[in-house]
């Protein structure tokens, strides 16, 4: 049973560029949440998608946007990259209203130069 | 808003020593509480959870009790192994996970 799959694993981008990160949830899960983990810090909630709509959003600027597809997979897009966007981006999947069963992927390491 | 504060590290222990990592929370209502572990180069793995006051979560020799009176959820293990070396995160769930800053634990043989 595949867990949460994220791609790519590593990425290097230049300031001002745009990036798209991808996440496939665990089989049977329909909700996807994205987190940003800066080096040496705890993960910070970006947003959550359920039924192809953004259900909740953390304190992140509009440069951060997302999408969920009918097969429950999700994308995180970041525009106008800043050096401070360098971080590990984690995707977590869960099932509907089950807030206890989050499964995390291994993350995408984004470096902005 | 809801938040979690956990003991700062790093923590360095010898094998078979007793481990405690303190975690306190601020929340409206009674959120579920979690401990996650992150090994180098990996994502987060759920270690244990408690969904209501006085619940004790346990897994792999780790334990934590949801204390409403002290708003705490301290993680303990009686005898650590080298393989327990990792970063540990306390978190609460109020429809999203809010994490502490993490505590790096290194266990020496």
PDB file of C-alpha atoms in Angstrom:
ATOM      1  CA  UNK A   1       0.000   0.000   0.000  1.00  0.00           C
ATOM      2  CA  UNK A   2       1.691   3.167  -1.216  1.00  0.00           C
ATOM      3  CA  UNK A   3       1.935   6.001   1.246  1.00  0.00           C
ATOM      4  CA  UNK A   4       2.106   9.677   0.339  1.00  0.00           C
ATOM      5  CA  UNK A   5       4.287  10.349  -2.693  1.00  0.00           C
ATOM      6  CA  UNK A   6       5.847  13.739  -3.344  1.00  0.00           C
ATOM      7  CA  UNK A   7       7.779  14.949  -6.356  1.00  0.00           C
ATOM      8  CA  UNK A   8      10.358  16.101  -7.013  1.00  0.00           C
ATOM      9  CA  UNK A   9      12.499  15.262  -3.993  1.00  0.00           C
ATOM     10  CA  UNK A  10      14.868  18.169  -4.517  1.00  0.00           C
ATOM     11  CA  UNK A  11      14.594  21.366  -6.518  1.00  0.00           C
ATOM     12  CA  UNK A  12      16.757  24.439  -7.056  1.00  0.00           C
ATOM     13  CA  UNK A  13      15.143  27.620  -8.361  1.00  0.00           C
ATOM     14  CA  UNK A  14      16.189  31.217  -8.873  1.00  0.00           C
ATOM     15  CA  UNK A  15      14.579  34.176  -7.118  1.00  0.00           C
ATOM     16  CA  UNK A  16      11.526  35.415  -8.976  1.00  0.00           C
ATOM     17  CA  UNK A  17      10.802  32.088 -10.621  1.00  0.00           C
ATOM     18  CA  UNK A  18       7.718  29.950 -10.110  1.00  0.00           C
ATOM     19  CA  UNK A  19       7.640  26.377  -8.842  1.00  0.00           C
ATOM     20  CA  UNK A  20       5.098  23.546  -8.749  1.00  0.00           C
ATOM     21  CA  UNK A  21       5.308  20.706  -6.251  1.00  0.00           C
ATOM     22  CA  UNK A  22       3.195  17.567  -6.494  1.00  0.00           C
ATOM     23  CA  UNK A  23       1.635  15.175  -4.032  1.00  0.00           C
ATOM     24  CA  UNK A  24      -0.224  11.884  -4.402  1.00  0.00           C
ATOM     25  CA  UNK A  25      -2.133  10.956  -1.244  1.00  0.00           C
ATOM     26  CA  UNK A  26      -2.210   7.605   0.454  1.00  0.00           C
ATOM     27  CA  UNK A  27      -4.719   5.181  -1.028  1.00  0.00           C
ATOM     28  CA  UNK A  28      -8.136   5.800   0.498  1.00  0.00           C
ATOM     29  CA  UNK A  29      -7.356   9.361   1.579  1.00  0.00           C
ATOM     30  CA  UNK A  30      -9.200  12.306   0.036  1.00  0.00           C
ATOM     31  CA  UNK A  31      -7.800  15.303   1.932  1.00  0.00           C
ATOM     32  CA  UNK A  32      -4.392  16.874   1.316  1.00  0.00           C
ATOM     33  CA  UNK A  33      -2.599  19.409   3.507  1.00  0.00           C
ATOM     34  CA  UNK A  34       0.635  21.249   2.754  1.00  0.00           C
ATOM     35  CA  UNK A  35       3.244  22.360   5.272  1.00  0.00           C
ATOM     36  CA  UNK A  36       6.432  24.394   5.016  1.00  0.00           C
ATOM     37  CA  UNK A  37       9.333  23.370   7.254  1.00  0.00           C
ATOM     38  CA  UNK A  38      12.224  25.827   7.391  1.00  0.00           C
ATOM     39  CA  UNK A  39      15.559  24.497   8.547  1.00  0.00           C
ATOM     40  CA  UNK A  40      15.571  23.832  12.278  1.00  0.00           C
ATOM     41  CA  UNK A  41      11.899  24.699  12.741  1.00  0.00           C
ATOM     42  CA  UNK A  42       8.594  22.910  13.027  1.00  0.00           C
ATOM     43  CA  UNK A  43       6.302  22.573  10.033  1.00  0.00           C
ATOM     44  CA  UNK A  44       3.948  25.492   9.360  1.00  0.00           C
ATOM     45  CA  UNK A  45       0.497  24.901   7.859  1.00  0.00           C
ATOM     46  CA  UNK A  46       0.023  26.380   4.391  1.00  0.00           C
ATOM     47  CA  UNK A  47      -3.425  25.105   3.315  1.00  0.00           C
ATOM     48  CA  UNK A  48      -5.688  22.088   3.076  1.00  0.00           C
ATOM     49  CA  UNK A  49      -7.717  20.753   0.148  1.00  0.00           C
ATOM     50  CA  UNK A  50     -10.843  18.629   0.288  1.00  0.00           C
ATOM     51  CA  UNK A  51     -13.238  17.888  -2.556  1.00  0.00           C
ATOM     52  CA  UNK A  52     -11.063  19.990  -4.857  1.00  0.00           C
ATOM     53  CA  UNK A  53     -11.534  23.122  -2.763  1.00  0.00           C
ATOM     54  CA  UNK A  54      -9.306  24.964  -0.338  1.00  0.00           C
ATOM     55  CA  UNK A  55     -10.853  24.251   3.050  1.00  0.00           C
ATOM     56  CA  UNK A  56      -8.422  26.072   5.326  1.00  0.00           C
ATOM     57  CA  UNK A  57      -5.449  28.352   4.890  1.00  0.00           C
ATOM     58  CA  UNK A  58      -2.579  29.358   7.149  1.00  0.00           C
ATOM     59  CA  UNK A  59      -0.736  32.674   7.268  1.00  0.00           C
ATOM     60  CA  UNK A  60       0.924  32.478   3.884  1.00  0.00           C
ATOM     61  CA  UNK A  61       0.785  35.130   1.132  1.00  0.00           C
ATOM     62  CA  UNK A  62      -1.200  34.724  -2.052  1.00  0.00           C
ATOM     63  CA  UNK A  63       2.003  33.752  -3.837  1.00  0.00           C
ATOM     64  CA  UNK A  64       1.256  30.313  -2.433  1.00  0.00           C
ATOM     65  CA  UNK A  65      -1.600  28.606  -4.224  1.00  0.00           C
ATOM     66  CA  UNK A  66      -2.778  25.090  -4.711  1.00  0.00           C
ATOM     67  CA  UNK A  67      -5.030  22.739  -6.508  1.00  0.00           C
ATOM     68  CA  UNK A  68      -6.590  19.363  -5.925  1.00  0.00           C
ATOM     69  CA  UNK A  69      -7.538  17.075  -8.779  1.00  0.00           C
ATOM     70  CA  UNK A  70     -10.465  14.626  -9.036  1.00  0.00           C
ATOM     71  CA  UNK A  71      -8.106  11.743  -8.174  1.00  0.00           C
ATOM     72  CA  UNK A  72      -7.283  13.602  -4.899  1.00  0.00           C
ATOM     73  CA  UNK A  73      -3.713  14.394  -5.899  1.00  0.00           C
ATOM     74  CA  UNK A  74      -2.588  17.948  -5.282  1.00  0.00           C
ATOM     75  CA  UNK A  75      -0.191  20.628  -6.417  1.00  0.00           C
ATOM     76  CA  UNK A  76       1.418  23.465  -4.523  1.00  0.00           C
ATOM     77  CA  UNK A  77       2.437  26.474  -6.589  1.00  0.00           C
ATOM     78  CA  UNK A  78       4.680  29.256  -5.404  1.00  0.00           C
ATOM     79  CA  UNK A  79       5.126  32.381  -7.538  1.00  0.00           C
ATOM     80  CA  UNK A  80       7.803  35.066  -7.407  1.00  0.00           C
ATOM     81  CA  UNK A  81      10.116  32.941  -5.290  1.00  0.00           C
ATOM     82  CA  UNK A  82      12.050  34.569  -2.469  1.00  0.00           C
ATOM     83  CA  UNK A  83      15.175  33.326  -0.741  1.00  0.00           C
ATOM     84  CA  UNK A  84      13.027  32.824   2.358  1.00  0.00           C
ATOM     85  CA  UNK A  85      10.896  30.265   0.545  1.00  0.00           C
ATOM     86  CA  UNK A  86      13.775  27.797   0.787  1.00  0.00           C
ATOM     87  CA  UNK A  87      12.440  24.967   2.920  1.00  0.00           C
ATOM     88  CA  UNK A  88      11.223  21.400   3.058  1.00  0.00           C
ATOM     89  CA  UNK A  89       7.642  21.241   1.784  1.00  0.00           C
ATOM     90  CA  UNK A  90       5.631  18.418   3.281  1.00  0.00           C
ATOM     91  CA  UNK A  91       2.380  16.990   2.051  1.00  0.00           C
ATOM     92  CA  UNK A  92       0.055  15.160   4.428  1.00  0.00           C
ATOM     93  CA  UNK A  93      -3.022  13.185   3.472  1.00  0.00           C
ATOM     94  CA  UNK A  94      -5.980  12.153   5.570  1.00  0.00           C
ATOM     95  CA  UNK A  95      -9.510  10.885   5.171  1.00  0.00           C
ATOM     96  CA  UNK A  96     -12.371  13.355   5.239  1.00  0.00           C
ATOM     97  CA  UNK A  97     -13.264  14.292   8.776  1.00  0.00           C
ATOM     98  CA  UNK A  98     -10.676  11.950  10.322  1.00  0.00           C
ATOM     99  CA  UNK A  99      -8.312  14.473  11.843  1.00  0.00           C
ATOM    100  CA  UNK A 100      -6.264  11.832  13.619  1.00  0.00           C
ATOM    101  CA  UNK A 101      -4.908   9.907  10.680  1.00  0.00           C
ATOM    102  CA  UNK A 102      -2.485  12.213   8.886  1.00  0.00           C
ATOM    103  CA  UNK A 103       0.163  10.472   6.779  1.00  0.00           C
ATOM    104  CA  UNK A 104       3.145  12.552   5.687  1.00  0.00           C
ATOM    105  CA  UNK A 105       5.277  12.266   2.598  1.00  0.00           C
ATOM    106  CA  UNK A 106       9.059  12.583   2.660  1.00  0.00           C
ATOM    107  CA  UNK A 107       8.867  16.116   1.333  1.00  0.00           C
ATOM    108  CA  UNK A 108      10.350  18.260  -1.424  1.00  0.00           C
ATOM    109  CA  UNK A 109      13.487  20.192  -0.544  1.00  0.00           C
ATOM    110  CA  UNK A 110      13.274  23.559  -2.315  1.00  0.00           C
ATOM    111  CA  UNK A 111      16.332  25.763  -2.499  1.00  0.00           C
ATOM    112  CA  UNK A 112      15.972  29.299  -3.864  1.00  0.00           C
ATOM    113  CA  UNK A 113      19.208  30.945  -4.977  1.00  0.00           C
TER     114      UNK A 113
ATOM    115  CA  UNK B   1      -4.518  31.188  18.426  1.00  0.00           C
ATOM    116  CA  UNK B   2      -3.646  27.657  19.364  1.00  0.00           C
ATOM    117  CA  UNK B   3       0.039  26.924  19.844  1.00  0.00           C
ATOM    118  CA  UNK B   4       2.538  24.427  21.184  1.00  0.00           C
ATOM    119  CA  UNK B   5       5.744  25.068  23.125  1.00  0.00           C
ATOM    120  CA  UNK B   6       8.254  22.297  23.534  1.00  0.00           C
ATOM    121  CA  UNK B   7      11.555  21.903  25.282  1.00  0.00           C
ATOM    122  CA  UNK B   8      14.464  23.244  23.312  1.00  0.00           C
ATOM    123  CA  UNK B   9      17.295  20.942  22.428  1.00  0.00           C
ATOM    124  CA  UNK B  10      19.531  19.521  21.525  1.00  0.00           C
ATOM    125  CA  UNK B  11      19.336  16.671  23.996  1.00  0.00           C
ATOM    126  CA  UNK B  12      22.206  14.184  24.172  1.00  0.00           C
ATOM    127  CA  UNK B  13      21.820  10.959  26.136  1.00  0.00           C
ATOM    128  CA  UNK B  14      23.615   7.675  26.660  1.00  0.00           C
ATOM    129  CA  UNK B  15      21.947   4.444  25.644  1.00  0.00           C
ATOM    130  CA  UNK B  16      19.473   3.117  28.248  1.00  0.00           C
ATOM    131  CA  UNK B  17      19.022   6.570  29.789  1.00  0.00           C
ATOM    132  CA  UNK B  18      15.599   8.043  30.584  1.00  0.00           C
ATOM    133  CA  UNK B  19      14.221  10.578  28.123  1.00  0.00           C
ATOM    134  CA  UNK B  20      11.727  13.359  28.820  1.00  0.00           C
ATOM    135  CA  UNK B  21      10.736  16.063  26.358  1.00  0.00           C
ATOM    136  CA  UNK B  22       8.393  18.691  27.763  1.00  0.00           C
ATOM    137  CA  UNK B  23       5.472  20.004  25.743  1.00  0.00           C
ATOM    138  CA  UNK B  24       2.810  22.502  26.773  1.00  0.00           C
ATOM    139  CA  UNK B  25      -0.022  23.852  24.705  1.00  0.00           C
ATOM    140  CA  UNK B  26      -2.349  26.823  24.484  1.00  0.00           C
ATOM    141  CA  UNK B  27      -5.735  26.143  22.984  1.00  0.00           C
ATOM    142  CA  UNK B  28      -9.401  26.956  23.115  1.00  0.00           C
ATOM    143  CA  UNK B  29     -11.303  23.783  23.757  1.00  0.00           C
ATOM    144  CA  UNK B  30      -9.652  20.392  23.951  1.00  0.00           C
ATOM    145  CA  UNK B  31      -7.684  19.573  20.829  1.00  0.00           C
ATOM    146  CA  UNK B  32      -6.122  16.222  20.069  1.00  0.00           C
ATOM    147  CA  UNK B  33      -2.407  16.055  20.855  1.00  0.00           C
ATOM    148  CA  UNK B  34       0.342  14.246  18.999  1.00  0.00           C
ATOM    149  CA  UNK B  35       4.013  13.440  19.002  1.00  0.00           C
ATOM    150  CA  UNK B  36       5.692  13.077  15.615  1.00  0.00           C
ATOM    151  CA  UNK B  37       9.237  11.892  14.911  1.00  0.00           C
ATOM    152  CA  UNK B  38      11.440  12.886  11.991  1.00  0.00           C
ATOM    153  CA  UNK B  39      14.519  10.873  11.074  1.00  0.00           C
ATOM    154  CA  UNK B  40      17.249  12.508   8.965  1.00  0.00           C
ATOM    155  CA  UNK B  41      16.158  13.087   5.388  1.00  0.00           C
ATOM    156  CA  UNK B  42      12.658  11.808   5.988  1.00  0.00           C
ATOM    157  CA  UNK B  43       9.155  13.139   6.515  1.00  0.00           C
ATOM    158  CA  UNK B  44       7.184  13.005   9.739  1.00  0.00           C
ATOM    159  CA  UNK B  45       5.972   9.790  11.327  1.00  0.00           C
ATOM    160  CA  UNK B  46       3.234   9.683  13.927  1.00  0.00           C
ATOM    161  CA  UNK B  47       4.692   8.360  17.166  1.00  0.00           C
ATOM    162  CA  UNK B  48       1.643   8.543  19.426  1.00  0.00           C
ATOM    163  CA  UNK B  49      -1.541  10.496  20.027  1.00  0.00           C
ATOM    164  CA  UNK B  50      -4.169  11.320  22.659  1.00  0.00           C
ATOM    165  CA  UNK B  51      -7.600  12.616  21.801  1.00  0.00           C
ATOM    166  CA  UNK B  52      -8.978  13.673  25.189  1.00  0.00           C
ATOM    167  CA  UNK B  53      -7.926  14.643  28.699  1.00  0.00           C
ATOM    168  CA  UNK B  54      -6.230  11.892  30.761  1.00  0.00           C
ATOM    169  CA  UNK B  55      -5.671   9.741  27.664  1.00  0.00           C
ATOM    170  CA  UNK B  56      -2.256   8.108  27.521  1.00  0.00           C
ATOM    171  CA  UNK B  57      -0.713   7.558  24.111  1.00  0.00           C
ATOM    172  CA  UNK B  58       2.001   4.939  23.789  1.00  0.00           C
ATOM    173  CA  UNK B  59       4.120   3.374  21.058  1.00  0.00           C
ATOM    174  CA  UNK B  60       7.565   1.771  20.786  1.00  0.00           C
ATOM    175  CA  UNK B  61       8.226   2.326  24.484  1.00  0.00           C
ATOM    176  CA  UNK B  62       7.319   6.031  24.329  1.00  0.00           C
ATOM    177  CA  UNK B  63       4.452   7.408  26.411  1.00  0.00           C
ATOM    178  CA  UNK B  64       2.675  10.743  26.852  1.00  0.00           C
ATOM    179  CA  UNK B  65      -0.371  11.671  28.936  1.00  0.00           C
ATOM    180  CA  UNK B  66      -2.824  14.446  28.023  1.00  0.00           C
ATOM    181  CA  UNK B  67      -2.927  16.659  31.137  1.00  0.00           C
ATOM    182  CA  UNK B  68      -5.687  19.255  30.956  1.00  0.00           C
ATOM    183  CA  UNK B  69      -4.850  20.779  34.366  1.00  0.00           C
ATOM    184  CA  UNK B  70      -1.288  21.615  33.336  1.00  0.00           C
ATOM    185  CA  UNK B  71      -1.980  21.868  29.568  1.00  0.00           C
ATOM    186  CA  UNK B  72       0.887  19.478  28.975  1.00  0.00           C
ATOM    187  CA  UNK B  73       1.730  16.401  26.914  1.00  0.00           C
ATOM    188  CA  UNK B  74       5.262  15.439  27.926  1.00  0.00           C
ATOM    189  CA  UNK B  75       6.983  12.622  26.034  1.00  0.00           C
ATOM    190  CA  UNK B  76       8.859   9.952  28.017  1.00  0.00           C
ATOM    191  CA  UNK B  77      10.824   6.798  27.345  1.00  0.00           C
ATOM    192  CA  UNK B  78      12.395   4.715  30.041  1.00  0.00           C
ATOM    193  CA  UNK B  79      15.407   3.350  28.167  1.00  0.00           C
ATOM    194  CA  UNK B  80      16.498   4.966  24.910  1.00  0.00           C
ATOM    195  CA  UNK B  81      18.415   3.294  22.102  1.00  0.00           C
ATOM    196  CA  UNK B  82      20.741   4.709  19.464  1.00  0.00           C
ATOM    197  CA  UNK B  83      17.942   4.190  16.946  1.00  0.00           C
ATOM    198  CA  UNK B  84      15.815   6.750  18.860  1.00  0.00           C
ATOM    199  CA  UNK B  85      18.081   9.548  17.643  1.00  0.00           C
ATOM    200  CA  UNK B  86      15.783  11.885  15.727  1.00  0.00           C
ATOM    201  CA  UNK B  87      13.867  15.167  15.926  1.00  0.00           C
ATOM    202  CA  UNK B  88      10.661  14.997  17.951  1.00  0.00           C
ATOM    203  CA  UNK B  89       7.726  17.339  17.407  1.00  0.00           C
ATOM    204  CA  UNK B  90       4.774  17.952  19.658  1.00  0.00           C
ATOM    205  CA  UNK B  91       1.601  19.002  17.826  1.00  0.00           C
ATOM    206  CA  UNK B  92      -2.048  19.774  18.398  1.00  0.00           C
ATOM    207  CA  UNK B  93      -4.915  19.344  15.996  1.00  0.00           C
ATOM    208  CA  UNK B  94      -7.555  22.032  15.644  1.00  0.00           C
ATOM    209  CA  UNK B  95      -8.607  20.996  12.120  1.00  0.00           C
ATOM    210  CA  UNK B  96      -4.954  21.531  11.123  1.00  0.00           C
ATOM    211  CA  UNK B  97      -1.755  20.498  12.823  1.00  0.00           C
ATOM    212  CA  UNK B  98       0.152  23.140  14.803  1.00  0.00           C
ATOM    213  CA  UNK B  99       3.681  22.019  15.635  1.00  0.00           C
ATOM    214  CA  UNK B 100       6.282  22.942  18.194  1.00  0.00           C
ATOM    215  CA  UNK B 101       9.769  23.884  17.067  1.00  0.00           C
ATOM    216  CA  UNK B 102      11.116  20.364  17.535  1.00  0.00           C
ATOM    217  CA  UNK B 103      13.651  18.786  19.878  1.00  0.00           C
ATOM    218  CA  UNK B 104      16.725  17.074  18.494  1.00  0.00           C
ATOM    219  CA  UNK B 105      17.640  13.951  20.442  1.00  0.00           C
ATOM    220  CA  UNK B 106      20.987  12.199  20.042  1.00  0.00           C
ATOM    221  CA  UNK B 107      21.595   8.890  21.794  1.00  0.00           C
ATOM    222  CA  UNK B 108      25.196   7.757  22.169  1.00  0.00           C
ATOM    223  CA  UNK B 109      26.212   4.106  22.392  1.00  0.00           C
TER     224      UNK B 109
END
